[in-house]
PDB file of C-alpha atoms in Angstrom:
ATOM      1  CA  MET N   1       0.106  -0.237   0.090  1.00  0.00           C
ATOM      2  CA  LYS N   2       2.987   2.688   0.681  1.00  0.00           C
ATOM      3  CA  LYS N   3       4.139   1.526  -2.694  1.00  0.00           C
ATOM      4  CA  ILE N   4       1.391   2.384  -4.230  1.00  0.00           C
ATOM      5  CA  ILE N   5       1.016   6.129  -2.329  1.00  0.00           C
ATOM      6  CA  VAL N   6       4.565   6.807  -2.991  1.00  0.00           C
ATOM      7  CA  LEU N   7       4.304   6.030  -6.464  1.00  0.00           C
ATOM      8  CA  LEU N   8       1.151   8.044  -6.826  1.00  0.00           C
ATOM      9  CA  PHE N   9       2.853  11.032  -5.091  1.00  0.00           C
ATOM     10  CA  LEU N  10       6.025  10.301  -7.885  1.00  0.00           C
ATOM     11  CA  LEU N  11       3.594  10.908 -10.629  1.00  0.00           C
ATOM     12  CA  ILE N  12       1.931  14.201  -9.571  1.00  0.00           C
ATOM     13  CA  ILE N  13       5.206  15.237  -8.914  1.00  0.00           C
ATOM     14  CA  PHE N  14       6.477  14.652 -12.700  1.00  0.00           C
ATOM     15  CA  TYR N  15       3.532  14.635 -14.679  1.00  0.00           C
ATOM     16  CA  GLY N  16       1.401  17.439 -12.570  1.00  0.00           C
ATOM     17  CA  GLU N  17       2.291  20.274 -14.061  1.00  0.00           C
ATOM     18  CA  LEU N  18      -0.224  22.549 -15.326  1.00  0.00           C
ATOM     19  CA  HIS N  19       0.376  24.180 -18.907  1.00  0.00           C
ATOM     20  CA  TYR N  20      -1.676  27.208 -18.966  1.00  0.00           C
ATOM     21  CA  VAL N  21      -3.522  28.114 -22.423  1.00  0.00           C
ATOM     22  CA  ASP N  22      -4.488  31.543 -23.696  1.00  0.00           C
ATOM     23  CA  LEU N  23      -7.920  30.825 -24.852  1.00  0.00           C
ATOM     24  CA  ARG N  24      -7.860  34.475 -26.095  1.00  0.00           C
ATOM     25  CA  GLN N  25      -5.819  32.929 -29.207  1.00  0.00           C
ATOM     26  CA  PHE N  26      -9.446  31.135 -30.100  1.00  0.00           C
ATOM     27  CA  GLN N  27     -11.508  33.687 -29.674  1.00  0.00           C
ATOM     28  CA  SER N  28     -12.856  35.378 -33.002  1.00  0.00           C
ATOM     29  CA  GLU N  29     -12.510  39.341 -33.863  1.00  0.00           C
ATOM     30  CA  SER N  30     -15.546  38.956 -35.506  1.00  0.00           C
ATOM     31  CA  LYS N  31     -19.118  37.826 -36.096  1.00  0.00           C
ATOM     32  CA  GLN N  32     -21.845  36.857 -38.811  1.00  0.00           C
ATOM     33  CA  VAL N  33     -24.886  38.264 -38.385  1.00  0.00           C
ATOM     34  CA  GLU N  34     -28.209  38.111 -40.895  1.00  0.00           C
ATOM     35  CA  VAL N  35     -30.353  40.876 -41.552  1.00  0.00           C
ATOM     36  CA  LYS N  36     -33.709  40.777 -43.470  1.00  0.00           C
ATOM     37  CA  GLY N  37     -37.145  42.490 -43.412  1.00  0.00           C
ATOM     38  CA  GLU N  38     -37.933  46.276 -44.001  1.00  0.00           C
ATOM     39  CA  VAL N  39     -33.988  47.242 -44.399  1.00  0.00           C
ATOM     40  CA  LYS N  40     -32.173  48.865 -47.494  1.00  0.00           C
ATOM     41  CA  LYS N  41     -29.685  46.314 -47.828  1.00  0.00           C
ATOM     42  CA  PRO N  42     -30.747  42.849 -46.139  1.00  0.00           C
ATOM     43  CA  GLY N  43     -27.911  40.379 -46.121  1.00  0.00           C
ATOM     44  CA  ILE N  44     -25.304  38.689 -44.216  1.00  0.00           C
ATOM     45  CA  TYR N  45     -22.810  41.199 -42.339  1.00  0.00           C
ATOM     46  CA  GLU N  46     -19.582  40.425 -40.464  1.00  0.00           C
ATOM     47  CA  VAL N  47     -19.061  42.901 -38.118  1.00  0.00           C
ATOM     48  CA  ALA N  48     -17.336  43.505 -34.845  1.00  0.00           C
ATOM     49  CA  ILE N  49     -17.430  40.916 -31.729  1.00  0.00           C
ATOM     50  CA  HIS N  50     -19.457  43.162 -29.628  1.00  0.00           C
ATOM     51  CA  ALA N  51     -21.222  45.038 -32.287  1.00  0.00           C
ATOM     52  CA  SER N  52     -24.630  46.226 -31.302  1.00  0.00           C
ATOM     53  CA  VAL N  53     -28.030  45.403 -33.206  1.00  0.00           C
ATOM     54  CA  GLU N  54     -27.945  49.368 -34.131  1.00  0.00           C
ATOM     55  CA  GLU N  55     -24.518  49.461 -35.544  1.00  0.00           C
ATOM     56  CA  ILE N  56     -25.691  46.234 -37.479  1.00  0.00           C
ATOM     57  CA  LEU N  57     -28.629  47.745 -38.833  1.00  0.00           C
ATOM     58  CA  THR N  58     -26.787  51.209 -39.844  1.00  0.00           C
ATOM     59  CA  LEU N  59     -24.388  48.676 -42.063  1.00  0.00           C
ATOM     60  CA  ALA N  60     -27.495  47.424 -43.556  1.00  0.00           C
ATOM     61  CA  GLY N  61     -28.275  50.561 -44.774  1.00  0.00           C
ATOM     62  CA  GLY N  62     -31.220  51.167 -42.078  1.00  0.00           C
ATOM     63  CA  CYS N  63     -34.967  50.858 -42.027  1.00  0.00           C
ATOM     64  CA  THR N  64     -37.067  51.082 -45.157  1.00  0.00           C
ATOM     65  CA  LYS N  65     -40.155  53.662 -44.620  1.00  0.00           C
ATOM     66  CA  GLU N  66     -42.220  50.488 -43.304  1.00  0.00           C
ATOM     67  CA  GLY N  67     -39.349  49.389 -40.689  1.00  0.00           C
ATOM     68  CA  ASP N  68     -40.451  49.090 -37.373  1.00  0.00           C
ATOM     69  CA  THR N  69     -37.714  48.793 -34.664  1.00  0.00           C
ATOM     70  CA  SER N  70     -40.084  49.795 -31.920  1.00  0.00           C
ATOM     71  CA  ASN N  71     -39.640  45.972 -31.102  1.00  0.00           C
ATOM     72  CA  LEU N  72     -35.821  45.378 -31.281  1.00  0.00           C
ATOM     73  CA  ASN N  73     -33.234  46.292 -28.664  1.00  0.00           C
ATOM     74  CA  LEU N  74     -31.086  48.257 -30.353  1.00  0.00           C
ATOM     75  CA  THR N  75     -27.947  47.890 -27.597  1.00  0.00           C
ATOM     76  CA  LEU N  76     -28.292  44.080 -27.393  1.00  0.00           C
ATOM     77  CA  ASP N  77     -24.898  42.392 -28.545  1.00  0.00           C
ATOM     78  CA  ILE N  78     -26.506  39.758 -30.540  1.00  0.00           C
ATOM     79  CA  GLU N  79     -24.542  36.494 -30.912  1.00  0.00           C
ATOM     80  CA  ASN N  80     -22.424  35.072 -33.683  1.00  0.00           C
ATOM     81  CA  HIS N  81     -24.620  33.586 -36.668  1.00  0.00           C
ATOM     82  CA  GLY N  82     -27.463  35.579 -35.354  1.00  0.00           C
ATOM     83  CA  VAL N  83     -30.559  36.785 -37.220  1.00  0.00           C
ATOM     84  CA  ILE N  84     -32.185  40.414 -36.812  1.00  0.00           C
ATOM     85  CA  VAL N  85     -35.500  40.630 -38.377  1.00  0.00           C
ATOM     86  CA  VAL N  86     -37.155  44.094 -38.673  1.00  0.00           C
ATOM     87  CA  GLY N  87     -40.675  44.315 -39.316  1.00  0.00           C
ATOM     88  CA  LYS N  88     -43.581  46.700 -41.025  1.00  0.00           C
ATOM     89  CA  HIS N  89     -45.437  49.498 -38.861  1.00  0.00           C
ATOM     90  CA  GLN N  90     -48.253  47.957 -37.899  1.00  0.00           C
ATOM     91  CA  ALA N  91     -51.431  50.435 -39.053  1.00  0.00           C
ATOM     92  CA  PRO N  92     -53.861  50.657 -35.609  1.00  0.00           C
ATOM     93  CA  LYS N  93     -56.925  48.631 -35.831  1.00  0.00           C
ATOM     94  CA  LEU N  94     -59.867  51.033 -36.096  1.00  0.00           C
ATOM     95  CA  ILE N  95     -63.214  50.360 -33.838  1.00  0.00           C
ATOM     96  CA  SER N  96     -66.250  50.960 -35.412  1.00  0.00           C
ATOM     97  CA  ILE N  97     -68.443  52.772 -33.026  1.00  0.00           C
ATOM     98  CA  ASN N  98     -71.466  51.855 -34.995  1.00  0.00           C
ATOM     99  CA  SER N  99     -70.672  48.244 -35.173  1.00  0.00           C
ATOM    100  CA  ALA N 100     -68.421  47.049 -32.444  1.00  0.00           C
ATOM    101  CA  SER N 101     -69.497  44.976 -29.600  1.00  0.00           C
ATOM    102  CA  LEU N 102     -69.281  46.166 -25.855  1.00  0.00           C
ATOM    103  CA  GLU N 103     -65.829  44.112 -25.307  1.00  0.00           C
ATOM    104  CA  GLU N 104     -64.142  45.867 -28.532  1.00  0.00           C
ATOM    105  CA  LEU N 105     -65.406  49.215 -27.519  1.00  0.00           C
ATOM    106  CA  ASP N 106     -63.998  48.640 -23.587  1.00  0.00           C
ATOM    107  CA  GLU N 107     -60.596  48.193 -25.606  1.00  0.00           C
ATOM    108  CA  LEU N 108     -60.802  51.857 -26.203  1.00  0.00           C
ATOM    109  CA  LYS N 109     -58.277  54.524 -23.659  1.00  0.00           C
ATOM    110  CA  GLY N 110     -60.456  55.575 -21.100  1.00  0.00           C
ATOM    111  CA  VAL N 111     -63.553  53.462 -21.957  1.00  0.00           C
ATOM    112  CA  GLY N 112     -65.008  51.133 -19.580  1.00  0.00           C
ATOM    113  CA  PRO N 113     -68.007  48.930 -19.952  1.00  0.00           C
ATOM    114  CA  SER N 114     -70.616  51.181 -18.435  1.00  0.00           C
ATOM    115  CA  ILE N 115     -69.234  54.381 -21.546  1.00  0.00           C
ATOM    116  CA  ALA N 116     -69.337  51.249 -23.737  1.00  0.00           C
ATOM    117  CA  GLN N 117     -72.597  50.151 -23.169  1.00  0.00           C
ATOM    118  CA  ARG N 118     -73.978  53.762 -23.164  1.00  0.00           C
ATOM    119  CA  ILE N 119     -72.469  54.073 -26.908  1.00  0.00           C
ATOM    120  CA  ILE N 120     -74.302  50.820 -27.890  1.00  0.00           C
ATOM    121  CA  ASP N 121     -77.489  52.542 -26.375  1.00  0.00           C
ATOM    122  CA  TYR N 122     -76.689  56.015 -28.663  1.00  0.00           C
ATOM    123  CA  ARG N 123     -76.282  53.796 -31.711  1.00  0.00           C
ATOM    124  CA  ASN N 124     -79.684  51.282 -31.002  1.00  0.00           C
ATOM    125  CA  GLN N 125     -81.712  54.883 -31.127  1.00  0.00           C
ATOM    126  CA  GLN N 126     -79.717  56.537 -34.063  1.00  0.00           C
ATOM    127  CA  PRO N 127     -76.414  55.634 -36.369  1.00  0.00           C
ATOM    128  CA  PHE N 128     -73.501  57.867 -35.756  1.00  0.00           C
ATOM    129  CA  LYS N 129     -73.174  60.052 -38.944  1.00  0.00           C
ATOM    130  CA  THR N 130     -69.665  61.416 -37.977  1.00  0.00           C
ATOM    131  CA  LEU N 131     -67.048  60.714 -35.288  1.00  0.00           C
ATOM    132  CA  GLU N 132     -67.857  64.135 -33.359  1.00  0.00           C
ATOM    133  CA  GLU N 133     -71.512  63.070 -32.591  1.00  0.00           C
ATOM    134  CA  LEU N 134     -69.636  60.646 -29.860  1.00  0.00           C
ATOM    135  CA  LYS N 135     -69.386  63.412 -27.741  1.00  0.00           C
ATOM    136  CA  ASN N 136     -73.146  63.439 -26.990  1.00  0.00           C
ATOM    137  CA  VAL N 137     -72.776  60.250 -24.949  1.00  0.00           C
ATOM    138  CA  LYS N 138     -72.870  60.765 -21.560  1.00  0.00           C
ATOM    139  CA  GLY N 139     -69.524  60.500 -20.110  1.00  0.00           C
ATOM    140  CA  ILE N 140     -67.615  61.544 -23.341  1.00  0.00           C
ATOM    141  CA  GLY N 141     -66.219  65.246 -23.379  1.00  0.00           C
ATOM    142  CA  ASP N 142     -63.699  66.843 -25.649  1.00  0.00           C
ATOM    143  CA  ARG N 143     -60.565  65.219 -23.467  1.00  0.00           C
ATOM    144  CA  MET N 144     -61.633  61.548 -23.752  1.00  0.00           C
ATOM    145  CA  PHE N 145     -62.608  62.340 -27.618  1.00  0.00           C
ATOM    146  CA  GLU N 146     -59.086  63.406 -28.348  1.00  0.00           C
ATOM    147  CA  LYS N 147     -57.728  60.384 -26.584  1.00  0.00           C
ATOM    148  CA  ILE N 148     -59.742  57.915 -28.696  1.00  0.00           C
ATOM    149  CA  LYS N 149     -60.694  59.811 -32.008  1.00  0.00           C
ATOM    150  CA  GLY N 150     -57.486  57.949 -33.869  1.00  0.00           C
ATOM    151  CA  GLN N 151     -58.861  54.603 -32.657  1.00  0.00           C
ATOM    152  CA  ILE N 152     -62.177  54.712 -34.447  1.00  0.00           C
ATOM    153  CA  THR N 153     -64.196  54.620 -37.240  1.00  0.00           C
ATOM    154  CA  LEU N 154     -67.779  55.118 -38.314  1.00  0.00           C
TER     155      LEU N 154
END
């Protein structure tokens, strides 16, 4: 048993040297990122290893007129072989005050279920001919109308 311990001890002494390897030599200085969607020059770009989404979009010529970056984190350091997809601006869904359900009217900013029901009661007596007629509904004044006029249609 003593011979085995001595042998292991000698092996550790002679073969136990550590060799440090500098891993930086294996680290790339650049990365490849694909850019798709509403950009002027879609494609694959080779960029600096810590390039942000904003820097990469600049290389791609920026967004087209329809491009929407509101859902992108422009400061993100995207990984190697990552993909950036720039979507289109979405037109807001307009809600018809003459045919919308109570639930749809309730989605309007500042309009709750009770005001939504008043809108339905008003239009059941006579349909709205102009958007401004909505101010005739109790609870909808000038301020409320200004908040929701971009979200409604006849």
